[in-house]
C-alpha positions as a Python dict, from the first residue, in 0.01 Angstrom:
ca = {
    (1, 'G'): (0, 0, 0),
    (2, 'R'): (39, 220, -308),
    (3, 'P'): (248, 540, -324),
    (4, 'G'): (40, 847, -408),
    (5, 'L'): (-293, 669, -369),
    (6, 'R'): (-553, 874, -179),
    (7, 'Q'): (-839, 627, -159),
    (8, 'A'): (-899, 254, -128),
    (9, 'R'): (-943, 51, -447),
    (10, 'I'): (-1103, -292, -429),
    (11, 'K'): (-1102, -552, -705),
    (12, 'A'): (-1249, -900, -673),
    (13, 'T'): (-1290, -1208, -889),
    (14, 'A'): (-1548, -1469, -791),
    (15, 'C'): (-1537, -1830, -914),
    (16, 'A'): (-1783, -2112, -841),
    (17, 'S'): (-1885, -2451, -974),
    (18, 'D'): (-2247, -2342, -1008),
    (19, 'Q'): (-2424, -2022, -1112),
    (20, 'S'): (-2642, -2024, -800),
    (21, 'L'): (-2332, -2037, -579),
    (22, 'L'): (-2181, -1748, -771),
    (23, 'R'): (-2482, -1533, -678),
    (24, 'E'): (-2427, -1615, -309),
    (25, 'I'): (-2073, -1478, -303),
    (26, 'T'): (-2079, -1127, -159),
    (27, 'L'): (-1832, -840, -116),
    (28, 'T'): (-1922, -515, 58),
    (29, 'A'): (-1723, -203, 141),
    (30, 'T'): (-1829, 70, 384),
    (31, 'R'): (-1657, 373, 535),
    (32, 'S'): (-1672, 488, 896),
    (33, 'G'): (-1473, 804, 956),
    (34, 'S'): (-1116, 733, 851),
    (35, 'E'): (-1172, 356, 842),
    (36, 'V'): (-1272, 144, 544),
    (37, 'H'): (-1441, -190, 623),
    (38, 'V'): (-1435, -461, 356),
    (39, 'R'): (-1635, -780, 416),
    (40, 'A'): (-1655, -1092, 202),
    (41, 'N'): (-1912, -1369, 253),
    (42, 'D'): (-2056, -1276, 594),
    (43, 'Q'): (-2249, -1604, 582),
    (44, 'N'): (-2093, -1943, 508),
    (45, 'L'): (-2187, -2101, 176),
    (46, 'N'): (-2356, -2440, 185),
    (47, 'L'): (-2120, -2645, -31),
    (48, 'R'): (-2202, -3007, -116),
    (49, 'N'): (-2019, -3292, -288),
    (50, 'R'): (-1776, -3146, -544),
    (51, 'E'): (-1907, -2790, -536),
    (52, 'Y'): (-1659, -2511, -484),
    (53, 'A'): (-1662, -2134, -451),
    (54, 'R'): (-1374, -1885, -430),
    (55, 'L'): (-1333, -1511, -404),
    (56, 'D'): (-996, -1351, -485),
    (57, 'V'): (-971, -997, -348),
    (58, 'V'): (-711, -726, -416),
    (59, 'I'): (-729, -415, -196),
    (60, 'E'): (-506, -118, -276),
    (61, 'V'): (-472, 151, -7),
    (62, 'P'): (-249, 453, 57),
    (63, 'E'): (94, 326, 162),
    (64, 'G'): (156, 305, 536),
    (65, 'I'): (-210, 267, 633),
    (66, 'A'): (-283, 19, 917),
    (67, 'A'): (-471, -304, 840),
    (68, 'D'): (-680, -544, 1051),
    (69, 'I'): (-752, -869, 865),
    (70, 'E'): (-964, -1170, 965),
    (71, 'D'): (-948, -1460, 720),
    (72, 'G'): (-1077, -1817, 717),
    (73, 'S'): (-858, -1972, 449),
    (74, 'G'): (-651, -1883, 145),
    (75, 'E'): (-326, -1703, 70),
    (76, 'I'): (-262, -1354, 207),
    (77, 'D'): (-2, -1114, 63),
    (78, 'V'): (49, -769, 218),
    (79, 'V'): (295, -503, 97),
    (80, 'G'): (365, -143, 191),
    (81, 'I'): (114, -105, 475),
    (82, 'G'): (145, 19, 835),
    (83, 'A'): (72, -179, 1152),
    (84, 'L'): (-86, -520, 1079),
    (85, 'T'): (-321, -729, 1293),
    (86, 'L'): (-407, -1064, 1133),
    (87, 'H'): (-626, -1354, 1245),
    (88, 'D'): (-598, -1639, 996),
    (89, 'G'): (-734, -1993, 987),
    (90, 'S'): (-520, -2152, 718),
    (91, 'G'): (-315, -2062, 414),
    (92, 'S'): (21, -1898, 358),
    (93, 'I'): (97, -1543, 476),
    (94, 'S'): (351, -1318, 303),
    (95, 'G'): (447, -963, 397),
    (96, 'D'): (705, -708, 282),
    (97, 'D'): (779, -345, 370),
    (98, 'I'): (551, -329, 676),
    (99, 'R'): (584, 10, 847),
    (100, 'G'): (460, -82, 1195),
    (101, 'D'): (413, -367, 1442),
    (102, 'I'): (275, -703, 1332),
    (103, 'D'): (45, -922, 1544),
    (104, 'I'): (-51, -1258, 1388),
    (105, 'E'): (-269, -1543, 1517),
    (106, 'D'): (-252, -1826, 1265),
    (107, 'G'): (-388, -2179, 1255),
    (108, 'S'): (-171, -2329, 982),
    (109, 'G'): (33, -2234, 679),
    (110, 'E'): (372, -2080, 607),
    (111, 'I'): (454, -1728, 730),
    (112, 'N'): (717, -1525, 539),
    (113, 'L'): (782, -1165, 642),
    (114, 'R'): (1047, -921, 513),
    (115, 'N'): (1155, -568, 601),
    (116, 'I'): (947, -494, 912),
    (117, 'A'): (986, -150, 1075),
    (118, 'G'): (827, -257, 1406),
    (119, 'S'): (806, -562, 1631),
    (120, 'V'): (652, -898, 1540),
    (121, 'R'): (434, -1121, 1759),
    (122, 'I'): (319, -1455, 1618),
    (123, 'E'): (99, -1725, 1769),
    (124, 'D'): (104, -2013, 1524),
    (125, 'G'): (-37, -2365, 1515),
    (126, 'S'): (173, -2519, 1238),
    (127, 'G'): (379, -2425, 935),
    (128, 'E'): (722, -2279, 868),
    (129, 'I'): (805, -1927, 987),
    (130, 'D'): (1070, -1721, 808),
    (131, 'L'): (1138, -1361, 915),
    (132, 'R'): (1410, -1133, 774),
    (133, 'N'): (1513, -777, 858),
    (134, 'V'): (1296, -693, 1160),
    (135, 'Q'): (1366, -360, 1334),
    (136, 'G'): (1192, -449, 1662),
    (137, 'T'): (1148, -752, 1889),
    (138, 'V'): (1031, -1092, 1766),
    (139, 'D'): (806, -1299, 1997),
    (140, 'I'): (689, -1638, 1863),
    (141, 'D'): (468, -1906, 2020),
    (142, 'D'): (470, -2196, 1773),
    (143, 'G'): (317, -2542, 1765),
    (144, 'S'): (519, -2706, 1489),
    (145, 'G'): (733, -2617, 1189),
    (146, 'E'): (1078, -2475, 1126),
    (147, 'I'): (1157, -2123, 1246),
    (148, 'T'): (1421, -1919, 1061),
    (149, 'L'): (1513, -1563, 1163),
    (150, 'F'): (1774, -1340, 1000),
    (151, 'K'): (1868, -987, 1108),
    (152, 'V'): (1651, -895, 1406),
    (153, 'L'): (1751, -563, 1564),
    (154, 'R'): (1618, -634, 1914),
    (155, 'D'): (1529, -942, 2126),
    (156, 'V'): (1412, -1281, 1997),
    (157, 'L'): (1177, -1477, 2227),
    (158, 'I'): (1050, -1821, 2121),
    (159, 'S'): (826, -2095, 2259),
    (160, 'D'): (824, -2399, 2030),
    (161, 'S'): (674, -2748, 2052),
    (162, 'S'): (850, -2909, 1754),
    (163, 'G'): (1069, -2813, 1461),
    (164, 'S'): (1413, -2664, 1426),
    (165, 'I'): (1504, -2306, 1526),
    (166, 'D'): (1776, -2116, 1340),
    (167, 'V'): (1860, -1751, 1414),
    (168, 'D'): (2133, -1531, 1267),
    (169, 'D'): (2230, -1168, 1340),
    (170, 'V'): (2029, -1069, 1649),
    (171, 'G'): (2088, -728, 1806),
    (172, 'G'): (1938, -816, 2146),
    (173, 'R'): (1904, -1134, 2349),
    (174, 'F'): (1796, -1477, 2225),
    (175, 'H'): (1568, -1665, 2464),
    (176, 'V'): (1397, -1996, 2393),
    (177, 'R'): (1137, -2034, 2668),
    (178, 'N'): (1064, -2397, 2587),
    (179, 'D'): (1138, -2643, 2307),
    (180, 'S'): (1011, -3002, 2301),
    (181, 'S'): (1193, -3127, 1991),
    (182, 'G'): (1415, -3005, 1708),
    (183, 'G'): (1760, -2850, 1700),
    (184, 'I'): (1846, -2492, 1795),
    (185, 'G'): (2114, -2302, 1602),
    (186, 'Y'): (2226, -1942, 1650),
    (187, 'H'): (2495, -1710, 1517),
    (188, 'A'): (2594, -1346, 1577),
    (189, 'V'): (2373, -1284, 1880),
    (190, 'R'): (2486, -964, 2054),
    (191, 'G'): (2283, -1009, 2372),
    (192, 'A'): (2249, -1295, 2621),
    (193, 'V'): (2160, -1643, 2496),
    (194, 'D'): (1921, -1854, 2705),
    (195, 'I'): (1811, -2188, 2556),
    (196, 'P'): (1706, -2524, 2708),
    (197, 'R'): (2015, -2708, 2833),
    (198, 'R'): (1953, -3030, 2646),
    (199, 'R'): (1974, -2835, 2317),
    (200, 'R'): (2288, -2634, 2394),
}
């Protein structure tokens, strides 16, 4: 999100091990009413042996605009947008100054979010999760990886298969629905605390 910007700007850099593969990499942008749809590589590339192909995309939009992202693999970095819906296969996810709710379904990779004006829901397969300064509720369903939360204004709800959980400065309640392995630490929770007994 860019202050003062009134239209979407899209920049992309394509890299490939072979010229023919480079020609197969596609990026299209269309507009439908107030929505802008950006699509990269609608069809999978047929990579063999040591061939590789990559497309790095930078999209600049007016600040506060909502985003819906579906990604197979690679790093994602979002800043200054509104509500975010994200479906990601693998690769790290970073976000800062998000002005609405966040809904993430992620296969693997680290998730780092800062300064969120809304609530956060995450369904994650594996990878560390680190959230800081969330104005709403945090609801996490995690397969494996450490979970660290700092300064959540409302409730924190967690289901976790493995990995430690550490929360600090929670304005609402802290409820761990289930936890198979890993320690649970908490500090400065203003609401009720409900965690599995064997981890108390």
